[in-house]
Coordinates of C-alpha atoms in Angstrom, one line a residue:
M1366 CA 0.0 0.0 0.0
A1367 CA 1.4 3.4 -1.0
A1368 CA 0.7 6.7 0.7
M1369 CA 1.1 10.3 -0.6
V1370 CA 1.6 13.1 1.9
L1371 CA 0.6 16.7 1.0
I1372 CA 0.7 19.8 3.1
T1373 CA -1.6 22.7 2.4
N1374 CA -1.6 25.4 5.0
N1375 CA -2.7 23.7 8.2
R1376 CA -4.1 20.6 6.5
W1377 CA -2.3 17.3 5.9
T1378 CA -3.8 15.1 3.3
R1379 CA -3.0 11.4 3.4
S1380 CA -4.2 9.6 0.3
F1381 CA -4.0 5.8 0.4
R1382 CA -3.8 3.8 -2.7
G1383 CA -4.5 0.1 -2.2
P1384 CA -7.4 -2.0 -0.9
H1385 CA -9.3 1.0 0.3
D1386 CA -12.5 2.4 -1.2
G1387 CA -11.5 5.8 -2.2
G1388 CA -9.2 8.1 -0.1
M1389 CA -9.1 9.1 3.5
T1390 CA -8.2 12.5 4.7
S1391 CA -6.7 13.4 8.2
Q1392 CA -6.1 16.8 9.5
L1393 CA -2.8 18.0 10.9
L1394 CA -3.7 19.9 14.1
R1395 CA -1.6 22.6 15.6
Y1396 CA -1.6 23.2 19.4
A1397 CA 0.4 25.4 21.7
A1398 CA 1.3 23.6 25.0
F1399 CA 2.0 25.0 28.4
T1400 CA 0.1 28.2 27.7
R1401 CA -3.4 29.7 27.4
D1402 CA -2.3 31.9 24.4
P1403 CA -1.8 30.4 20.9
A1404 CA 1.1 32.8 20.4
G1405 CA 2.9 31.5 23.6
G1406 CA 4.0 28.1 24.8
N1407 CA 5.5 25.5 22.6
P1408 CA 3.7 24.7 19.3
A1409 CA 3.3 21.0 18.4
G1410 CA 1.8 19.2 15.4
V1411 CA -0.7 16.6 16.2
V1412 CA -1.9 13.9 13.8
L1413 CA -4.7 12.0 15.4
D1414 CA -4.8 9.1 13.0
S1415 CA -1.4 8.4 11.4
G1416 CA -2.6 5.1 10.1
D1417 CA 0.1 3.1 8.2
L1418 CA 2.2 6.2 7.5
A1419 CA 5.8 5.2 6.9
D1420 CA 8.7 6.5 9.1
A1421 CA 10.1 8.5 6.2
D1422 CA 6.7 10.2 5.7
M1423 CA 6.4 11.1 9.4
Q1424 CA 9.9 12.6 9.3
Q1425 CA 9.1 14.5 6.2
L1426 CA 5.9 15.9 7.6
A1427 CA 7.6 16.9 10.9
A1428 CA 10.3 18.7 8.9
E1429 CA 7.7 20.5 6.8
V1430 CA 5.7 21.6 9.9
G1431 CA 9.0 22.9 11.5
Y1432 CA 7.9 22.7 15.2
S1433 CA 10.2 21.1 17.7
E1434 CA 8.0 18.0 17.6
T1435 CA 5.0 16.6 15.8
A1436 CA 3.1 13.7 17.4
F1437 CA 1.7 10.8 15.3
L1438 CA -1.1 9.0 17.1
T1439 CA -3.2 5.9 16.6
V1440 CA -7.0 6.2 17.1
P1441 CA -7.7 6.0 20.8
A1442 CA -9.1 2.6 22.0
A1443 CA -12.2 2.5 24.2
D1444 CA -10.0 2.3 27.3
G1445 CA -8.0 5.4 26.3
T1446 CA -4.9 3.5 25.0
V1447 CA -3.1 5.5 22.3
G1448 CA 0.0 4.7 20.3
V1449 CA 2.3 7.6 19.7
R1450 CA 5.6 8.5 18.1
Y1451 CA 7.3 11.9 18.2
F1452 CA 9.4 13.4 15.4
S1453 CA 11.4 16.6 15.5
P1454 CA 12.3 18.3 12.2
A1455 CA 15.6 16.3 12.2
A1456 CA 15.0 13.0 13.9
E1457 CA 12.6 10.8 15.9
V1458 CA 12.7 11.4 19.7
P1459 CA 11.7 8.8 22.3
F1460 CA 9.4 11.1 24.3
C1461 CA 8.0 14.6 24.1
G1462 CA 6.2 16.2 26.9
H1463 CA 4.6 19.2 25.2
A1464 CA 3.4 17.2 22.3
T1465 CA 1.8 14.7 24.7
V1466 CA 0.0 17.5 26.5
A1467 CA -1.2 18.9 23.2
S1468 CA -2.3 15.5 21.9
A1469 CA -4.2 14.7 25.1
V1470 CA -6.1 18.0 25.0
A1471 CA -6.8 17.5 21.3
I1472 CA -8.2 14.0 21.9
A1473 CA -10.3 15.2 24.9
E1474 CA -11.8 18.0 22.8
R1475 CA -12.8 15.6 20.0
T1476 CA -13.7 12.3 21.7
G1477 CA -14.4 13.3 25.3
Q1478 CA -11.8 10.9 26.5
R1479 CA -10.0 12.4 29.5
S1480 CA -8.1 9.4 30.9
L1481 CA -5.5 8.3 28.4
H1482 CA -2.6 5.9 28.3
F1483 CA 0.1 6.8 25.8
R1484 CA 2.1 3.9 24.5
T1485 CA 5.5 5.4 23.7
T1486 CA 8.8 3.8 22.7
I1487 CA 10.0 4.2 26.3
G1488 CA 6.9 2.9 28.1
E1489 CA 3.4 3.9 29.1
V1490 CA 2.7 7.5 30.1
S1491 CA -0.6 8.1 31.7
V1492 CA -2.4 11.4 31.1
E1493 CA -5.5 13.0 32.7
V1494 CA -7.2 16.0 31.1
R1495 CA -9.3 18.3 33.2
D1496 CA -10.9 21.7 33.0
S1497 CA -9.2 24.3 35.2
P1498 CA -9.5 28.0 35.7
S1499 CA -6.5 28.4 33.4
G1500 CA -8.1 26.3 30.6
R1501 CA -8.0 22.7 29.6
E1502 CA -5.1 21.1 31.4
A1503 CA -3.3 17.8 30.9
R1504 CA -1.3 16.1 33.7
L1505 CA 1.1 13.4 32.6
V1506 CA 2.9 10.9 34.9
S1507 CA 6.4 10.1 33.6
V1508 CA 8.1 6.8 33.4
E1509 CA 10.5 5.9 36.2
T1510 CA 13.1 8.7 36.5
S1511 CA 16.8 8.5 37.4
S1512 CA 19.7 11.0 37.8
S1513 CA 23.5 10.7 38.3
P1514 CA 26.5 13.1 38.3
I1515 CA 28.0 14.0 35.0
D1516 CA 31.6 12.9 34.1
D1517 CA 34.1 15.7 34.7
E1518 CA 35.6 15.4 31.2
I1519 CA 32.1 15.5 29.5
L1520 CA 31.1 18.5 31.7
G1521 CA 34.2 20.4 30.4
R1522 CA 33.3 19.7 26.8
L1523 CA 29.7 20.7 27.5
L1524 CA 30.7 24.0 29.1
T1525 CA 32.9 24.7 26.1
A1526 CA 30.1 24.1 23.7
L1527 CA 27.8 26.3 25.7
R1528 CA 30.5 29.0 25.9
W1529 CA 30.1 28.8 29.7
S1530 CA 32.8 28.5 32.3
A1531 CA 32.8 26.7 35.7
T1532 CA 32.3 30.1 37.4
D1533 CA 28.9 30.4 35.6
L1534 CA 27.6 27.4 37.6
D1535 CA 25.9 27.6 41.0
P1536 CA 28.0 25.3 43.1
T1537 CA 25.0 24.4 45.4
W1538 CA 23.4 22.5 42.5
P1539 CA 25.6 19.6 41.2
V1540 CA 25.5 19.0 37.5
H1541 CA 23.7 15.7 36.6
V1542 CA 22.3 13.9 33.6
A1543 CA 18.7 13.1 34.4
Y1544 CA 16.3 10.7 32.7
A1545 CA 12.5 10.6 32.4
G1546 CA 12.2 9.1 28.9
N1547 CA 15.1 11.1 27.5
H1548 CA 18.5 12.0 28.9
H1549 CA 19.0 15.7 29.8
P1550 CA 22.1 17.3 31.4
I1551 CA 20.9 19.7 34.1
L1552 CA 23.0 22.8 34.8
T1553 CA 22.1 25.6 37.2
T1554 CA 23.5 29.1 36.9
H1555 CA 23.7 31.7 39.7
S1556 CA 21.9 34.6 37.9
R1557 CA 19.0 35.3 35.6
A1558 CA 21.3 37.5 33.4
R1559 CA 23.6 34.5 32.7
L1560 CA 20.6 32.4 31.7
Q1561 CA 19.3 35.1 29.5
D1562 CA 22.6 35.4 27.6
L1563 CA 22.4 32.1 25.6
D1564 CA 24.9 32.0 22.8
Y1565 CA 26.2 28.4 22.2
D1566 CA 28.2 26.6 19.5
F1567 CA 25.4 24.9 17.7
D1568 CA 27.5 22.3 15.8
A1569 CA 29.8 21.5 18.8
L1570 CA 26.8 21.0 21.1
K1571 CA 24.9 19.0 18.6
A1572 CA 27.8 16.6 18.1
L1573 CA 28.3 16.1 21.9
M1574 CA 24.6 15.6 22.4
I1575 CA 24.5 12.9 19.7
E1576 CA 27.5 11.2 21.1
Q1577 CA 26.0 11.2 24.6
D1578 CA 22.4 10.5 23.6
W1579 CA 21.0 13.7 25.1
T1580 CA 17.8 15.3 23.9
T1581 CA 18.0 18.8 25.3
V1582 CA 20.3 20.6 27.7
N1583 CA 18.3 21.9 30.7
L1584 CA 19.7 25.2 31.9
L1585 CA 18.2 26.6 35.1
W1586 CA 18.1 29.6 37.4
W1587 CA 16.1 29.3 40.7
E1588 CA 14.0 32.4 41.5
S1589 CA 12.8 30.7 44.7
D1590 CA 12.3 27.3 46.2
S1591 CA 9.1 26.9 44.1
V1592 CA 9.9 28.8 40.9
V1593 CA 12.6 28.0 38.5
H1594 CA 13.5 29.5 35.1
S1595 CA 14.6 27.1 32.3
R1596 CA 16.1 27.3 28.8
N1597 CA 16.6 24.2 26.6
P1598 CA 19.0 24.2 23.6
F1599 CA 17.8 21.5 21.2
P1600 CA 20.3 21.4 18.2
V1601 CA 19.8 17.6 17.8
G1602 CA 16.2 18.3 16.8
G1603 CA 17.2 20.9 14.3
V1604 CA 15.9 23.6 16.7
V1605 CA 18.1 26.2 18.4
E1606 CA 15.9 26.3 21.5
D1607 CA 12.8 24.7 22.8
P1608 CA 10.3 27.2 24.3
A1609 CA 8.7 24.6 26.7
T1610 CA 10.1 21.2 27.3
G1611 CA 7.9 18.8 29.3
A1612 CA 10.4 15.9 29.0
A1613 CA 13.1 18.1 30.6
A1614 CA 10.7 19.1 33.3
A1615 CA 10.1 15.5 34.1
A1616 CA 13.9 14.9 34.1
L1617 CA 14.3 17.8 36.5
G1618 CA 11.8 15.9 38.7
G1619 CA 14.2 12.9 38.6
Y1620 CA 17.1 15.2 39.4
L1621 CA 15.3 16.6 42.5
I1622 CA 14.2 13.1 43.6
A1623 CA 17.9 12.0 43.5
T1624 CA 19.4 15.1 45.1
Q1625 CA 16.6 16.4 47.4
P1626 CA 14.2 13.5 48.0
P1627 CA 10.8 15.1 48.9
T1628 CA 9.5 14.4 52.4
S1629 CA 6.1 15.9 51.6
P1630 CA 4.3 16.6 48.3
R1631 CA 6.2 19.3 46.3
Q1632 CA 4.8 21.5 43.5
L1633 CA 7.1 23.6 41.3
L1634 CA 6.4 26.2 38.6
I1635 CA 8.9 26.1 35.7
R1636 CA 9.0 29.3 33.6
Q1637 CA 10.4 28.8 30.1
G1638 CA 10.2 30.5 26.7
E1639 CA 10.2 34.1 28.0
D1640 CA 13.5 34.9 26.3
L1641 CA 12.0 33.6 23.0
G1642 CA 8.8 35.7 23.2
R1643 CA 6.7 32.5 23.9
P1644 CA 6.1 32.5 27.6
S1645 CA 5.4 29.0 29.0
R1646 CA 4.3 27.7 32.4
L1647 CA 5.0 24.1 33.3
G1648 CA 3.9 22.5 36.6
L1649 CA 6.1 19.8 38.2
G1650 CA 4.8 17.7 41.0
L1651 CA 6.7 15.3 43.2
T1652 CA 5.4 12.8 45.8
P1653 CA 7.5 11.2 48.6
G1654 CA 8.5 7.6 47.9
S1655 CA 7.8 7.9 44.1
T1656 CA 10.4 8.0 41.4
R1657 CA 7.9 9.3 38.8
A1658 CA 7.3 13.0 38.1
V1659 CA 4.0 14.7 37.3
V1660 CA 4.1 17.4 34.6
S1661 CA 1.1 19.5 34.0
G1662 CA 0.1 22.4 31.7
T1663 CA -2.7 23.8 29.5
A1664 CA -2.9 23.6 25.7
V1665 CA -4.8 25.6 23.2
R1666 CA -5.6 25.2 19.5
I1667 CA -3.5 27.4 17.1
P1668 CA -6.0 28.9 14.7
D1669 CA -5.7 27.8 11.0

């Protein structure tokens, strides 16, 4: 069976030639996640029924859309089980938090299903959609997280690629590589001004990230114990910077579980995308005794 992919404005047409009676058309939806404003947050492509689309076609479409990720879904089963794969403009990624939030809201708006189970390549991610004062919100529960200190030699190469020095780091926060579906180095700086001044070596950082199997680099500055600012270079995805990174937020949860195990429920606000003109708000919840992180945020449809 062959498939032809066309993109016209915000519509993706998938025409099957084979044992089908005629053609079938699916719409490419566009949502902004971790925001109430379609001009804010992180935009994601959402294909609710990717059918038998080949890997090369999904990669082509993700490149044409140009967002940091596009999610390709199977039709939700009655029990809310959904198959999903995520593609950046340059490569497939194991997990994407903002595209999961966008997809869950898109499904809830069209089918009424609010309790969903996303089958990803790294395991099941459960998502609940609810109406909140801020809009329609999705809360995802990550896979098991982990976190460990970064090797000194690798850290030196990372700092060089970022054009940072050791003095840019806040010594109260050890540098780790954390996991919640993808691997993310987590570096904390001592000032908002240093975080704002992001000017890294794209090719050098991309090469190091491919070598180390990192998805984004999570750069942080703590405003308070409950509010943290984040920036995430994403050269391996063909994107200079991600405006809201749910997977990195979940990995931060793994980092905090490893370095500051919570003794009571802890809720954090992650502010991201402000330096890109796309303000994003990500919630991060941790529970004592659990190695999973809960990431939450709203999502809205981007008008055609």
